[in-house]
GROMACS .gro file of C-alpha atoms in nm:
model
  217
    1MET     CA    1   8.124  15.628  -2.488
    2PRO     CA    2   8.530  15.676  -2.554
    3LYS     CA    3   8.741  15.476  -2.373
    4SER     CA    4   8.853  15.605  -2.092
    5THR     CA    5   9.275  15.517  -2.117
    6PRO     CA    6   9.424  15.449  -1.738
    7LYS     CA    7   9.690  15.666  -1.635
    8ARG     CA    8  10.063  15.520  -1.486
    9ALA     CA    9  10.070  15.595  -1.209
   10VAL     CA   10  10.404  15.791  -1.147
   11LYS     CA   11  10.694  15.670  -0.858
   12SER     CA   12  10.854  16.003  -0.718
   13LYS     CA   13  11.219  15.914  -0.583
   14SER     CA   14  11.155  15.910  -0.268
   15GLN     CA   15  10.888  15.657  -0.297
   16ARG     CA   16  11.140  15.424  -0.493
   17ARG     CA   17  11.260  15.139  -0.331
   18ALA     CA   18  11.575  15.259  -0.130
   19PRO     CA   19  11.887  15.008  -0.200
   20PRO     CA   20  11.876  14.712   0.140
   21GLN     CA   21  12.084  14.961   0.459
   22ARG     CA   22  12.327  14.745   0.608
   23SER     CA   23  12.325  14.581   0.957
   24PRO     CA   24  12.553  14.767   1.173
   25GLU     CA   25  12.690  14.458   1.290
   26SER     CA   26  12.819  14.448   0.896
   27VAL     CA   27  12.996  14.781   0.938
   28GLU     CA   28  13.205  14.782   1.233
   29PRO     CA   29  13.487  14.543   1.344
   30THR     CA   30  13.452  14.335   1.567
   31ILE     CA   31  13.598  14.143   1.832
   32ALA     CA   32  13.861  13.864   1.589
   33HIS     CA   33  13.828  13.471   1.621
   34PRO     CA   34  14.070  13.268   1.796
   35MET     CA   35  14.076  13.039   1.466
   36GLU     CA   36  14.143  13.305   1.240
   37ARG     CA   37  14.452  13.427   1.388
   38VAL     CA   38  14.549  13.133   1.446
   39ILE     CA   39  14.473  13.066   1.062
   40ALA     CA   40  14.665  13.456   0.985
   41ILE     CA   41  14.984  13.335   1.187
   42VAL     CA   42  15.047  12.975   1.044
   43TYR     CA   43  15.049  13.211   0.672
   44ASP     CA   44  15.300  13.459   0.842
   45GLY     CA   45  15.505  13.147   0.954
   46MET     CA   46  15.599  13.085   0.692
   47LEU     CA   47  15.759  13.331   0.621
   48ILE     CA   48  15.908  13.420   0.942
   49LEU     CA   49  16.054  13.053   0.905
   50ALA     CA   50  16.249  13.173   0.639
   51LEU     CA   51  16.400  13.530   0.827
   52LEU     CA   52  16.470  13.338   1.154
   53PHE     CA   53  16.662  13.030   0.937
   54LEU     CA   54  16.890  13.369   0.761
   55VAL     CA   55  16.957  13.504   1.083
   56GLY     CA   56  17.064  13.178   1.245
   57THR     CA   57  17.254  13.067   0.926
   58VAL     CA   58  17.394  13.441   0.888
   59LEU     CA   59  17.495  13.403   1.238
   60THR     CA   60  17.606  13.058   1.315
   61VAL     CA   61  17.864  13.120   1.018
   62ILE     CA   62  17.984  13.451   1.252
   63GLY     CA   63  18.011  13.225   1.568
   64THR     CA   64  18.203  13.029   1.394
   65LEU     CA   65  18.455  13.240   1.216
   66LEU     CA   66  18.508  13.361   1.575
   67THR     CA   67  18.436  13.117   1.884
   68MET     CA   68  18.555  12.845   1.714
   69GLN     CA   69  18.771  12.634   1.505
   70THR     CA   70  18.690  12.559   1.159
   71GLY     CA   71  18.804  12.173   1.105
   72THR     CA   72  18.852  12.007   0.720
   73ASP     CA   73  18.575  11.674   0.800
   74SER     CA   74  18.230  11.645   1.001
   75ALA     CA   75  18.453  11.457   1.314
   76GLN     CA   76  18.586  11.764   1.426
   77ALA     CA   77  18.236  12.008   1.393
   78GLN     CA   78  18.172  12.154   1.713
   79SER     CA   79  17.835  12.359   1.849
   80LEU     CA   80  17.809  12.698   1.955
   81PRO     CA   81  17.921  12.764   2.313
   82ARG     CA   82  17.630  12.786   2.514
   83TRP     CA   83  17.719  13.225   2.559
   84TYR     CA   84  17.676  13.298   2.181
   85GLN     CA   85  17.372  13.058   2.175
   86ASN     CA   86  17.145  13.206   2.465
   87PHE     CA   87  17.284  13.622   2.443
   88ILE     CA   88  17.364  13.669   2.095
   89MET     CA   89  17.161  13.431   1.899
   90THR     CA   90  16.840  13.421   2.062
   91PRO     CA   91  16.764  13.776   2.160
   92SER     CA   92  16.875  13.806   1.733
   93PHE     CA   93  16.596  13.639   1.676
   94VAL     CA   94  16.339  13.800   1.886
   95LEU     CA   95  16.452  14.148   1.733
   96THR     CA   96  16.348  13.919   1.450
   97LEU     CA   97  15.996  13.930   1.547
   98VAL     CA   98  15.944  14.241   1.650
   99GLY     CA   99  16.104  14.367   1.300
  100PHE     CA  100  15.848  14.175   1.138
  101TYR     CA  101  15.512  14.224   1.344
  102GLY     CA  102  15.666  14.622   1.403
  103MET     CA  103  15.721  14.714   1.034
  104PHE     CA  104  15.385  14.540   0.959
  105TRP     CA  105  15.141  14.658   1.265
  106ARG     CA  106  15.331  15.003   1.249
  107ARG     CA  107  15.276  15.106   0.915
  108GLY     CA  108  14.919  14.901   0.849
  109GLY     CA  109  14.806  14.732   1.126
  110GLN     CA  110  14.812  14.450   0.940
  111THR     CA  111  15.070  14.133   0.860
  112LEU     CA  112  15.037  13.976   0.493
  113GLY     CA  113  14.869  13.694   0.686
  114MET     CA  114  14.591  13.917   0.850
  115GLN     CA  115  14.566  14.059   0.544
  116THR     CA  116  14.420  13.768   0.379
  117TRP     CA  117  14.119  13.791   0.690
  118ARG     CA  118  14.079  14.065   0.748
  119LEU     CA  119  14.244  14.134   1.085
  120LYS     CA  120  14.431  14.378   1.214
  121THR     CA  121  14.589  14.442   1.558
  122VAL     CA  122  14.565  14.811   1.743
  123ASN     CA  123  14.576  14.918   2.092
  124ASN     CA  124  14.268  14.962   2.258
  125ALA     CA  125  14.240  15.347   2.208
  126GLY     CA  126  14.166  15.225   1.819
  127HIS     CA  127  14.534  15.305   1.672
  128LEU     CA  128  14.870  15.108   1.510
  129LEU     CA  129  15.035  15.112   1.731
  130THR     CA  130  15.362  15.224   1.807
  131TRP     CA  131  15.774  14.996   1.818
  132GLY     CA  132  15.702  15.017   2.199
  133GLN     CA  133  15.331  14.842   2.179
  134SER     CA  134  15.466  14.613   1.891
  135PHE     CA  135  15.765  14.491   2.135
  136LYS     CA  136  15.523  14.495   2.469
  137ARG     CA  137  15.291  14.259   2.229
  138ILE     CA  138  15.543  14.019   2.150
  139LEU     CA  139  15.679  13.953   2.451
  140ALA     CA  140  15.338  13.981   2.643
  141ALA     CA  141  15.260  13.633   2.326
  142CYS     CA  142  15.597  13.437   2.382
  143LEU     CA  143  15.517  13.466   2.785
  144MET     CA  144  15.323  13.131   2.841
  145PRO     CA  145  15.515  12.879   2.565
  146LEU     CA  146  15.817  13.035   2.750
  147LEU     CA  147  15.698  12.980   3.118
  148CYS     CA  148  15.516  12.596   2.993
  149SER     CA  149  15.831  12.493   2.795
  150ILE     CA  150  15.997  12.602   3.130
  151ILE     CA  151  15.742  12.386   3.347
  152GLY     CA  152  15.803  12.083   3.065
  153SER     CA  153  16.199  12.125   3.111
  154LEU     CA  154  16.175  12.031   3.512
  155ILE     CA  155  15.942  11.743   3.391
  156ALA     CA  156  16.153  11.625   3.196
  157SER     CA  157  16.431  11.722   3.039
  158SER     CA  158  16.394  11.621   2.644
  159ARG     CA  159  16.408  11.911   2.383
  160THR     CA  160  16.045  11.726   2.248
  161VAL     CA  161  15.826  11.741   2.566
  162MET     CA  162  16.002  12.180   2.577
  163LEU     CA  163  15.886  12.206   2.189
  164LEU     CA  164  15.514  12.043   2.284
  165SER     CA  165  15.515  12.267   2.636
  166ALA     CA  166  15.592  12.555   2.404
  167PHE     CA  167  15.315  12.497   2.173
  168PHE     CA  168  15.062  12.409   2.455
  169GLY     CA  169  15.193  12.741   2.646
  170PHE     CA  170  15.108  12.894   2.259
  171ILE     CA  171  14.762  12.732   2.177
  172PHE     CA  172  14.673  12.838   2.552
  173ASN     CA  173  14.651  13.256   2.417
  174TYR     CA  174  14.431  13.199   2.220
  175VAL     CA  175  14.220  12.918   2.398
  176PHE     CA  176  14.155  13.198   2.650
  177CYS     CA  177  13.979  13.377   2.410
  178LEU     CA  178  13.714  13.070   2.376
  179PHE     CA  179  13.649  13.246   2.850
  180ASN     CA  180  13.751  13.540   2.817
  181ARG     CA  181  13.483  13.782   2.821
  182ARG     CA  182  13.537  14.068   2.558
  183GLY     CA  183  13.772  13.762   2.345
  184LEU     CA  184  14.008  13.857   2.371
  185ALA     CA  185  14.380  13.643   2.396
  186VAL     CA  186  14.625  13.600   2.653
  187GLN     CA  187  14.906  13.911   2.463
  188ASP     CA  188  14.576  14.156   2.484
  189MET     CA  189  14.522  14.168   2.827
  190LEU     CA  190  14.871  14.222   2.897
  191SER     CA  191  14.976  14.443   2.602
  192ASN     CA  192  14.631  14.660   2.606
  193THR     CA  193  14.614  14.588   2.217
  194ILE     CA  194  14.318  14.449   2.025
  195THR     CA  195  14.278  14.252   1.709
  196LEU     CA  196  13.969  14.314   1.490
  197LYS     CA  197  13.784  14.177   1.191
  198MET     CA  198  13.692  14.432   0.969
  199PRO     CA  199  13.431  14.438   0.724
  200LYS     CA  200  13.489  14.450   0.336
  201VAL     CA  201  13.365  14.759   0.322
  202GLU     CA  202  13.647  14.871   0.538
  203GLN     CA  203  13.942  14.712   0.399
  204GLU     CA  204  14.273  14.879   0.321
  205GLY     CA  205  14.476  14.697   0.152
  206LEU     CA  206  14.817  14.674   0.285
  207TRP     CA  207  15.069  14.804   0.081
  208ARG     CA  208  14.773  15.101  -0.033
  209GLY     CA  209  14.767  15.133   0.463
  210PHE     CA  210  15.151  15.145   0.374
  211ARG     CA  211  15.093  15.447   0.160
  212ASN     CA  212  14.883  15.619   0.284
  213ARG     CA  213  15.110  15.642   0.666
  214LYS     CA  214  15.382  15.724   0.497
  215LYS     CA  215  15.166  16.083   0.341
  216SER     CA  216  15.042  16.122   0.679
  217LYS     CA  217  15.323  16.240   0.860
   0.00000   0.00000   0.00000
């Protein structure tokens, strides 16, 4: 008797192995970890320091020409008037920070450092920040460092103590995340904004975000 050849089982498309489904946690944004947020700020800090140094240099030259007589040697050097430092230079530094973060937050929700770690800052409704919201968030982030520096100046009238106190206030903003139920920082709560960790599948390039925001107008 002729041997019967076994029939090959033909798998239908429905029987083929389906690709593994991503878990919901991997495709949805989560609250950003405080350590990643601090590292992103360190990344941005190098560029911010360069901008502040440029602004400070320009304002120092202008202030020297307008308020003081220039000498011919270092012995004749003078410091800028206190009113010029407090009412011209300090607000200019604050506006530089607002302009830096506001420009990136309004366009794509991410600075250069935040782009590296896939972080994105939005308001509680999930929309990109306005100029007013950006300004409010920056002031909220400066609140604790300012209060701590004031307390430090009352304890000891030393510039080093003031800087260390301000740094402690900066760190407190993010240590607060560890004790907050939702993982929010101080500036998140005060400004009704939030910083998210974006999934890789939804990560949008920084410059693509700029272009998309421009086209949508």
